[in-house]
Short mmCIF file of C-alpha atoms in Angstrom, two decimals:
data_model
loop_
_atom_site.label_atom_id
_atom_site.label_comp_id
_atom_site.label_asym_id
_atom_site.label_seq_id
_atom_site.Cartn_x
_atom_site.Cartn_y
_atom_site.Cartn_z
CA MET A 1 -9.48 44.77 -19.62
CA ALA A 2 -10.12 42.85 -17.30
CA HIS A 3 -12.84 43.49 -14.77
CA PRO A 4 -12.29 41.76 -11.22
CA SER A 5 -13.74 38.79 -10.37
CA GLN A 6 -14.42 38.04 -14.44
CA LEU A 7 -15.06 35.89 -15.47
CA GLY A 8 -16.10 35.18 -19.56
CA PHE A 9 -14.49 37.10 -22.77
CA GLN A 10 -13.21 41.02 -22.60
CA ASP A 11 -16.14 42.75 -24.69
CA ALA A 12 -14.64 43.19 -28.61
CA ALA A 13 -12.66 45.83 -30.19
CA SER A 14 -12.27 44.30 -33.76
CA PRO A 15 -14.31 42.31 -36.21
CA ILE A 16 -12.85 39.02 -35.83
CA MET A 17 -12.92 39.43 -32.05
CA GLU A 18 -17.31 39.31 -32.27
CA GLU A 19 -16.97 36.57 -34.57
CA LEU A 20 -14.84 34.90 -31.76
CA LEU A 21 -17.45 35.57 -29.15
CA HIS A 22 -20.22 34.63 -31.79
CA PHE A 23 -18.51 31.20 -32.50
CA HIS A 24 -18.06 31.16 -28.53
CA ASP A 25 -21.60 31.00 -27.42
CA HIS A 26 -22.68 28.80 -30.55
CA ALA A 27 -19.59 26.06 -29.01
CA LEU A 28 -21.19 26.19 -25.96
CA MET A 29 -24.32 25.71 -26.30
CA ILE A 30 -23.86 22.73 -28.13
CA VAL A 31 -21.63 20.99 -24.55
CA PHE A 32 -23.81 22.30 -22.31
CA LEU A 33 -26.46 20.23 -24.48
CA ILE A 34 -23.77 17.71 -24.67
CA SER A 35 -23.08 17.91 -20.32
CA THR A 36 -26.27 17.75 -19.86
CA LEU A 37 -27.55 14.96 -21.37
CA VAL A 38 -24.49 12.86 -19.97
CA LEU A 39 -25.52 14.01 -17.12
CA TYR A 40 -28.91 12.83 -17.04
CA ILE A 41 -27.75 10.17 -18.40
CA ILE A 42 -25.82 9.26 -15.04
CA VAL A 43 -27.65 10.21 -13.04
CA ALA A 44 -30.54 7.54 -14.50
CA MET A 45 -28.52 4.32 -14.74
CA VAL A 46 -27.21 5.22 -10.70
CA THR A 47 -30.33 5.54 -9.78
CA THR A 48 -32.52 3.26 -11.65
CA LYS A 49 -34.14 -0.01 -9.90
CA LEU A 50 -33.94 -2.22 -13.25
CA THR A 51 -31.68 -5.51 -12.98
CA ASN A 52 -31.42 -6.59 -16.70
CA LYS A 53 -27.87 -5.09 -17.54
CA PHE A 54 -26.56 -7.82 -20.63
CA ILE A 55 -28.10 -6.52 -23.41
CA LEU A 56 -25.43 -6.55 -25.96
CA ASP A 57 -26.89 -4.62 -29.13
CA SER A 58 -29.28 -2.92 -30.45
CA GLN A 59 -29.16 -1.04 -34.51
CA GLU A 60 -32.32 1.96 -33.83
CA ILE A 61 -29.48 4.08 -31.01
CA GLU A 62 -26.23 2.70 -32.91
CA ILE A 63 -27.64 4.44 -35.41
CA ILE A 64 -28.60 7.41 -33.55
CA TRP A 65 -25.69 8.06 -31.28
CA THR A 66 -23.27 7.45 -34.59
CA LEU A 67 -25.34 9.73 -36.85
CA LEU A 68 -25.44 12.40 -33.69
CA PRO A 69 -22.10 13.19 -32.92
CA ALA A 70 -21.70 13.72 -36.37
CA ILE A 71 -23.89 16.10 -37.08
CA ILE A 72 -23.43 17.93 -34.10
CA LEU A 73 -19.55 18.12 -35.05
CA ILE A 74 -20.43 19.44 -38.78
CA LEU A 75 -21.94 22.00 -37.07
CA ILE A 76 -19.18 23.36 -35.12
CA ALA A 77 -16.92 22.46 -37.76
CA LEU A 78 -19.17 24.92 -40.90
CA PRO A 79 -18.93 28.56 -38.36
CA SER A 80 -15.50 27.53 -36.96
CA LEU A 81 -14.02 27.40 -40.35
CA ARG A 82 -15.50 29.83 -42.41
CA ILE A 83 -14.30 32.58 -38.84
CA LEU A 84 -9.70 30.31 -40.18
CA TYR A 85 -10.72 31.84 -43.22
CA LEU A 86 -11.73 35.08 -42.86
CA MET A 87 -8.59 35.42 -40.55
CA ASP A 88 -6.11 34.79 -43.83
CA GLU A 89 -8.30 37.68 -45.69
CA ILE A 90 -6.32 39.33 -47.03
CA ASN A 91 -7.10 42.70 -46.08
CA ASP A 92 -4.65 45.13 -47.36
CA PRO A 93 -2.57 47.41 -44.22
CA HIS A 94 -2.80 50.83 -43.11
CA LEU A 95 0.21 50.36 -41.42
CA THR A 96 2.77 48.02 -40.22
CA ILE A 97 4.54 47.23 -37.65
CA LYS A 98 7.14 45.21 -36.25
CA ALA A 99 6.82 43.88 -32.19
CA MET A 100 10.28 42.06 -30.83
CA GLY A 101 9.56 40.12 -27.82
CA HIS A 102 12.87 40.13 -26.26
CA GLN A 103 13.65 39.33 -21.87
CA TRP A 104 11.89 40.96 -21.30
CA TYR A 105 10.48 43.40 -22.40
CA TRP A 106 8.56 44.37 -26.70
CA SER A 107 9.87 47.19 -28.95
CA TYR A 108 7.80 48.72 -31.52
CA GLU A 109 8.99 50.09 -34.76
CA TYR A 110 6.93 51.34 -36.99
CA THR A 111 8.85 52.53 -40.15
CA ASP A 112 6.99 53.17 -42.68
CA TYR A 113 7.58 55.95 -43.69
CA GLU A 114 10.43 57.39 -40.97
CA ASP A 115 12.64 55.31 -38.62
CA LEU A 116 10.07 55.27 -34.96
CA GLY A 117 11.15 52.56 -33.03
CA PHE A 118 11.61 52.74 -28.41
CA ASP A 119 10.59 50.36 -26.15
CA SER A 120 8.21 48.87 -23.96
CA TYR A 121 8.94 48.42 -20.64
CA MET A 122 6.35 47.15 -17.44
CA ILE A 123 5.85 49.74 -15.15
CA PRO A 124 7.19 48.34 -11.59
CA THR A 125 4.42 47.57 -8.95
CA GLN A 126 6.01 50.17 -6.95
CA ASP A 127 6.74 52.95 -9.24
CA LEU A 128 2.83 53.13 -9.97
CA THR A 129 0.66 56.03 -9.14
CA PRO A 130 -2.09 55.52 -8.01
CA GLY A 131 -4.89 54.42 -10.26
CA GLN A 132 -2.22 52.35 -12.66
CA PHE A 133 -3.29 48.69 -13.51
CA ARG A 134 -0.65 46.16 -11.17
CA LEU A 135 1.86 44.06 -13.69
CA LEU A 136 -0.64 45.73 -16.86
CA GLU A 137 1.22 49.43 -17.92
CA THR A 138 3.94 50.25 -19.82
CA ASP A 139 5.81 52.80 -19.99
CA HIS A 140 4.75 53.54 -23.82
CA ARG A 141 2.09 52.32 -25.50
CA MET A 142 1.70 50.62 -28.88
CA VAL A 143 -0.24 53.76 -30.13
CA ILE A 144 -2.60 53.24 -33.65
CA PRO A 145 -5.04 54.51 -35.24
CA VAL A 146 -9.26 53.85 -34.83
CA GLU A 147 -10.57 52.38 -37.67
CA SER A 148 -7.07 51.07 -39.82
CA PRO A 149 -6.24 47.63 -40.96
CA ILE A 150 -2.77 47.62 -39.38
CA ARG A 151 -0.49 44.50 -39.85
CA VAL A 152 1.92 43.43 -37.03
CA LEU A 153 5.33 41.24 -37.86
CA VAL A 154 5.78 39.85 -34.91
CA SER A 155 8.82 38.03 -33.75
CA ALA A 156 11.64 37.77 -31.22
CA GLU A 157 15.85 38.82 -30.54
CA ASP A 158 16.15 36.20 -28.55
CA VAL A 159 13.76 33.40 -27.15
CA LEU A 160 10.35 32.94 -27.65
CA HIS A 161 7.62 35.10 -26.42
CA SER A 162 3.52 35.57 -28.06
CA TRP A 163 1.97 38.81 -28.32
CA ALA A 164 -1.48 38.56 -27.72
CA VAL A 165 -4.56 41.31 -27.14
CA PRO A 166 -7.45 38.93 -25.99
CA SER A 167 -10.44 41.98 -26.68
CA LEU A 168 -8.27 42.23 -30.16
CA GLY A 169 -8.64 38.19 -30.83
CA VAL A 170 -4.68 38.48 -31.13
CA LYS A 171 -2.61 36.63 -30.57
CA MET A 172 0.89 35.17 -32.07
CA ASP A 173 3.85 33.31 -31.53
CA ALA A 174 7.41 35.34 -31.05
CA VAL A 175 10.15 33.05 -32.55
CA PRO A 176 13.97 34.37 -33.27
CA GLY A 177 14.53 34.12 -36.78
CA ARG A 178 10.89 34.25 -38.10
CA LEU A 179 8.07 36.77 -39.41
CA ASN A 180 4.82 36.01 -37.87
CA GLN A 181 2.28 38.42 -39.18
CA THR A 182 -1.33 38.98 -38.10
CA ALA A 183 -3.39 41.78 -39.15
CA PHE A 184 -6.65 43.73 -36.83
CA ILE A 185 -8.85 46.78 -37.32
CA THR A 186 -10.28 48.34 -34.11
CA SER A 187 -13.69 48.59 -33.98
CA ARG A 188 -13.76 51.47 -31.58
CA PRO A 189 -11.11 53.91 -29.81
CA GLY A 190 -9.40 52.75 -26.33
CA VAL A 191 -6.81 51.21 -23.79
CA PHE A 192 -5.88 47.40 -25.25
CA TYR A 193 -4.30 45.20 -22.36
CA GLY A 194 -2.59 41.95 -24.03
CA GLN A 195 0.13 39.86 -21.76
CA CYS A 196 2.81 37.73 -22.82
CA SER A 197 1.69 34.54 -23.77
CA GLU A 198 5.24 31.71 -24.25
CA ILE A 199 7.43 31.33 -20.99
CA CYS A 200 10.69 32.71 -22.10
CA GLY A 201 12.36 33.18 -18.44
CA ALA A 202 11.58 34.55 -15.09
CA ASN A 203 9.86 38.07 -15.94
CA HIS A 204 7.69 36.19 -18.24
CA SER A 205 4.61 37.14 -16.72
CA PHE A 206 5.75 40.40 -16.24
CA MET A 207 6.19 41.95 -20.21
CA PRO A 208 2.47 43.11 -21.27
CA ILE A 209 1.55 45.04 -24.32
CA VAL A 210 -0.61 47.61 -24.17
CA VAL A 211 -2.12 48.54 -27.99
CA GLU A 212 -3.56 52.08 -27.61
CA ALA A 213 -6.12 53.49 -30.84
CA VAL A 214 -6.47 56.46 -31.07
CA PRO A 215 -8.37 58.99 -33.72
CA LEU A 216 -5.85 59.30 -36.80
CA GLU A 217 -4.36 62.73 -36.21
CA TYR A 218 -3.67 62.17 -32.36
CA PHE A 219 -1.66 59.50 -34.46
CA GLU A 220 -0.15 61.98 -35.80
CA ASN A 221 0.70 63.76 -33.58
CA TRP A 222 2.28 61.09 -31.72
CA SER A 223 3.95 59.55 -33.61
CA PHE A 224 5.48 62.52 -34.49
CA LEU A 225 6.59 63.22 -30.36
CA MET A 226 7.88 60.05 -29.94
CA LEU A 227 10.53 60.51 -33.56
CA GLN A 228 11.44 63.83 -31.95
CA ASP A 229 11.86 62.53 -28.55
CA ALA A 230 14.57 59.50 -30.57
CA MET B 1 5.34 -28.00 -25.58
CA LEU B 2 3.35 -26.06 -28.09
CA ARG B 3 1.76 -29.22 -29.07
CA GLN B 4 0.59 -29.45 -25.16
CA THR B 5 -0.44 -26.27 -25.44
CA ALA B 6 -1.98 -26.99 -28.46
CA VAL B 7 -3.86 -29.62 -27.15
CA HIS B 8 -5.11 -28.30 -23.66
CA MET B 9 -6.97 -24.86 -25.75
CA ARG B 10 -8.70 -27.42 -28.28
CA GLY B 11 -10.50 -29.27 -25.12
CA LEU B 12 -10.87 -26.01 -23.41
CA LEU B 13 -12.48 -24.71 -26.23
CA ALA B 14 -14.77 -27.90 -27.24
CA ARG B 15 -16.49 -27.63 -23.16
CA ARG B 16 -16.59 -23.41 -23.97
CA ALA B 17 -18.58 -24.83 -27.57
CA SER B 18 -19.73 -27.09 -25.74
CA ALA B 19 -21.19 -24.17 -22.97
CA ALA B 20 -21.98 -22.30 -25.91
CA VAL B 21 -24.71 -24.44 -27.25
CA THR B 22 -26.67 -26.32 -24.60
CA SER B 23 -29.24 -24.48 -23.12
CA SER B 24 -28.71 -22.56 -20.55
CA SER B 25 -31.92 -23.41 -18.62
CA VAL B 26 -30.79 -26.94 -18.65
CA ARG B 27 -28.17 -25.89 -16.76
CA MET B 28 -29.46 -23.98 -13.98
CA ALA B 29 -31.88 -26.49 -14.08
CA SER B 30 -29.49 -28.84 -12.07
CA HIS B 31 -28.13 -26.23 -9.82
CA GLU B 32 -25.42 -27.53 -8.51
CA VAL B 33 -22.16 -26.13 -9.55
CA SER B 34 -22.42 -24.28 -12.95
CA GLU B 35 -19.29 -23.68 -16.14
CA THR B 36 -18.65 -20.72 -15.96
CA VAL B 37 -18.36 -18.58 -19.88
CA ASP B 38 -15.10 -16.93 -19.25
CA MET B 39 -14.26 -20.72 -17.43
CA SER B 40 -13.29 -18.35 -13.93
CA ARG B 41 -13.60 -20.63 -11.29
CA PRO B 42 -16.99 -21.04 -9.72
CA MET B 43 -17.42 -18.27 -6.76
CA TYR B 44 -20.23 -18.26 -4.45
CA TYR B 45 -21.81 -14.47 -3.95
CA ASP B 46 -24.68 -12.93 -3.50
CA ARG B 47 -25.68 -9.26 -5.86
CA VAL B 48 -28.88 -8.03 -6.78
CA ASP B 49 -28.65 -8.28 -10.37
CA VAL B 50 -27.45 -11.85 -10.99
CA PRO B 51 -29.79 -13.55 -9.20
CA LEU B 52 -28.16 -17.54 -9.83
CA PRO B 53 -24.53 -17.48 -8.69
CA ASP B 54 -22.43 -20.04 -11.05
CA LYS B 55 -22.44 -22.85 -6.96
CA PRO B 56 -24.59 -23.04 -3.99
CA TYR B 57 -23.21 -21.45 -0.44
CA LYS B 58 -22.51 -24.64 1.51
CA ASP B 59 -20.04 -27.19 -0.15
CA LEU B 60 -19.48 -29.40 2.23
CA LEU B 61 -23.18 -30.88 3.49
CA THR B 62 -23.91 -32.98 6.88
CA ASP B 63 -25.25 -35.84 6.59
CA ALA B 64 -28.62 -34.44 8.66
CA ASP B 65 -28.34 -31.43 4.74
CA LYS B 66 -27.52 -34.60 2.88
CA THR B 67 -31.20 -36.64 3.33
CA LEU B 68 -33.04 -33.49 3.22
CA LYS B 69 -31.53 -32.63 0.28
CA GLN B 70 -32.47 -35.90 -0.89
CA LYS B 71 -35.94 -35.37 0.05
CA GLU B 72 -35.47 -31.81 -2.10
CA LYS B 73 -35.43 -35.00 -5.33
CA GLY B 74 -39.00 -35.76 -3.71
CA PRO B 75 -42.40 -33.58 -4.35
CA TRP B 76 -41.80 -30.09 -2.06
CA SER B 77 -45.38 -29.46 -1.00
CA GLN B 78 -44.22 -32.55 1.66
CA LEU B 79 -41.61 -30.36 2.08
CA SER B 80 -43.03 -28.03 6.18
CA LYS B 81 -41.90 -24.20 6.16
CA GLU B 82 -38.47 -24.55 8.06
CA GLU B 83 -37.43 -27.22 5.90
CA LYS B 84 -37.60 -24.72 2.74
CA ILE B 85 -36.50 -22.79 4.60
CA ALA B 86 -33.09 -24.29 5.41
CA LEU B 87 -33.09 -25.37 1.93
CA TYR B 88 -32.93 -22.37 1.02
CA ARG B 89 -30.22 -21.24 3.47
CA LEU B 90 -27.78 -24.44 1.76
CA MET B 91 -28.49 -22.77 -1.28
CA PHE B 92 -28.07 -19.01 -0.66
CA HIS B 93 -25.89 -17.40 2.04
CA GLN B 94 -28.60 -14.09 1.97
CA THR B 95 -32.35 -13.19 0.29
CA TYR B 96 -32.85 -10.31 -1.44
CA PRO B 97 -33.83 -7.69 1.65
CA GLU B 98 -30.96 -8.77 3.35
CA MET B 99 -28.77 -7.84 -0.02
CA LYS B 100 -30.69 -4.48 0.07
CA GLN B 101 -30.38 -3.24 3.45
CA LYS B 102 -28.30 -0.20 3.82
CA THR B 103 -26.15 0.71 5.79
CA SER B 104 -24.63 3.40 7.27
CA GLU B 105 -21.70 3.51 5.24
CA TRP B 106 -22.65 7.16 3.80
CA LYS B 107 -21.91 8.90 7.32
CA THR B 108 -18.56 7.82 7.65
CA VAL B 109 -18.40 8.66 4.20
CA LEU B 110 -19.56 11.96 5.19
CA GLY B 111 -18.13 12.26 8.52
CA GLY B 112 -13.99 11.38 6.40
CA ILE B 113 -14.36 14.04 4.48
CA PHE B 114 -15.90 16.66 6.47
CA PHE B 115 -12.98 15.67 8.07
CA PHE B 116 -10.26 16.44 5.40
CA LEU B 117 -12.15 19.48 4.31
CA GLY B 118 -12.10 21.10 7.92
CA PHE B 119 -7.91 20.00 8.01
CA THR B 120 -7.57 21.85 4.72
CA GLY B 121 -8.83 24.71 6.20
CA LEU B 122 -6.72 24.94 8.81
CA VAL B 123 -3.40 24.77 6.74
CA VAL B 124 -5.00 27.43 3.96
CA TRP B 125 -5.29 29.54 7.68
CA TRP B 126 -1.87 28.50 8.71
CA GLN B 127 -0.03 29.41 5.57
CA ARG B 128 -1.87 33.06 5.52
CA ILE B 129 -0.57 33.37 8.28
CA TYR B 130 2.61 32.52 9.17
CA VAL B 131 4.01 31.90 4.58
CA TYR B 132 2.07 34.49 1.82
CA PRO B 133 3.78 37.58 1.98
CA PRO B 134 1.97 41.21 2.14
CA LEU B 135 -1.11 41.93 0.03
CA PRO B 136 0.83 44.65 -2.75
CA LYS B 137 -0.35 48.69 -2.37
CA THR B 138 -2.88 47.93 -5.45
CA PHE B 139 -5.65 46.21 -3.67
CA GLU B 140 -5.63 48.97 -0.63
CA GLY B 141 -9.00 50.13 -1.04
CA ASP B 142 -7.46 53.59 -2.75
CA SER B 143 -6.03 52.50 -4.44
CA GLN B 144 -8.75 49.80 -6.14
CA ALA B 145 -11.64 53.05 -6.09
CA MET B 146 -9.24 54.77 -8.25
CA GLN B 147 -8.92 51.67 -10.50
CA LEU B 148 -12.24 51.37 -10.83
CA LYS B 149 -12.78 55.64 -12.04
CA ARG B 150 -10.16 55.11 -14.44
CA MET B 151 -11.59 52.00 -16.54
CA LEU B 152 -14.96 53.95 -16.37
CA ASP B 153 -12.81 56.75 -17.47
CA MET B 154 -11.11 54.37 -20.59
CA ARG B 155 -14.39 52.94 -20.86
CA VAL B 156 -13.45 49.75 -20.64
CA ASN B 157 -15.45 46.81 -22.23
CA PRO B 158 -18.38 48.71 -23.04
CA VAL B 159 -20.85 47.13 -24.71
CA GLN B 160 -21.83 44.24 -22.56
CA GLY B 161 -19.19 43.92 -19.98
CA PHE B 162 -18.15 47.01 -17.00
CA SER B 163 -18.64 50.00 -18.58
CA ALA B 164 -21.34 49.38 -19.58
CA LYS B 165 -23.61 48.64 -16.21
CA TRP B 166 -22.32 52.31 -15.50
CA ASP B 167 -24.60 54.85 -16.27
CA TYR B 168 -22.54 57.97 -16.86
CA GLU B 169 -25.86 60.40 -17.35
CA LYS B 170 -26.31 59.88 -13.11
CA GLY B 171 -23.26 58.59 -12.20
CA GLN B 172 -24.00 55.59 -10.53
CA TRP B 173 -24.38 51.68 -11.31
CA LYS B 174 -27.23 51.10 -12.95
#
């Protein structure tokens, strides 16, 4: 989750998110370079004492300011496409979970071995125990085994929603009548928070997502207990 | 009507072609009213980057002015300093130093900006008192401290972010 007054991205909890962070650094550096150059040119043009402003053509600078942007765009596009295809790779998931969006909660179904399904509602602010995070905690978390490839099939039961967990680098729209697939692998254990990312009505801001990555034995215990409760 | 327009266009194009073909120095040497490239009406302007406007400053010359203009056609060494200045003032409204003179406009602009910033501040303050509901209980000091402790226990952002800045052995911030 984000810490107070955080401006940048959350630390990566999956390899894809690490790649995205590096790419963002690369693209942002290019953006800073271009912005600094443009700012310098603007200041120079505003404060100049020269008065001959009516030069109409010059081949050399035209070539430079055509070629240089093309090269910069290629330098941005190549890493970008690399990550795009990396995200699409077949990764032989160990577990498939269905995340269904409702107004206004998520429900998760683990149907690989048994029929495990439960709803995940936000804990209202007045019911929070001290130390819990406002608008982020849910009554049931989506528990997954750490360092295992997970496939999530995202859909919706009523209107559009979007299942997003920033620290895992995952966002997938939940479209009614459509199954969208996304996959990730958590590199470290922990609790990762996200929020619904497609406007879906009055309580769109109040249907968070909590993913808890635990070692396999804990996951097995948890799923056993959840099946008993159901 | 189309045919009339066509005739007019040909006339305008012919004038434009002649303006482009004739040398600009020839046109400027006889600096009375000159043709503009975009065919707008000739107008007078004081601009630092365009030294010679389309037309002179004074359009209607008195008799004294006209005799002075006749005298200008002779050798210039016979003109006195006052006459030269008078001829300049016939042709131009301001001198270069007058054009470049600084104004106090920036003080008005800055004052206006501060005034509106202050007014906005007053509006925001009023809103805080009379409009906004009270903050949720999670913003209280104790609750915030417990949330921070829980974030550290959960190892939130342990790589470079939050928990990375806490020294777990010593129990204090790095």
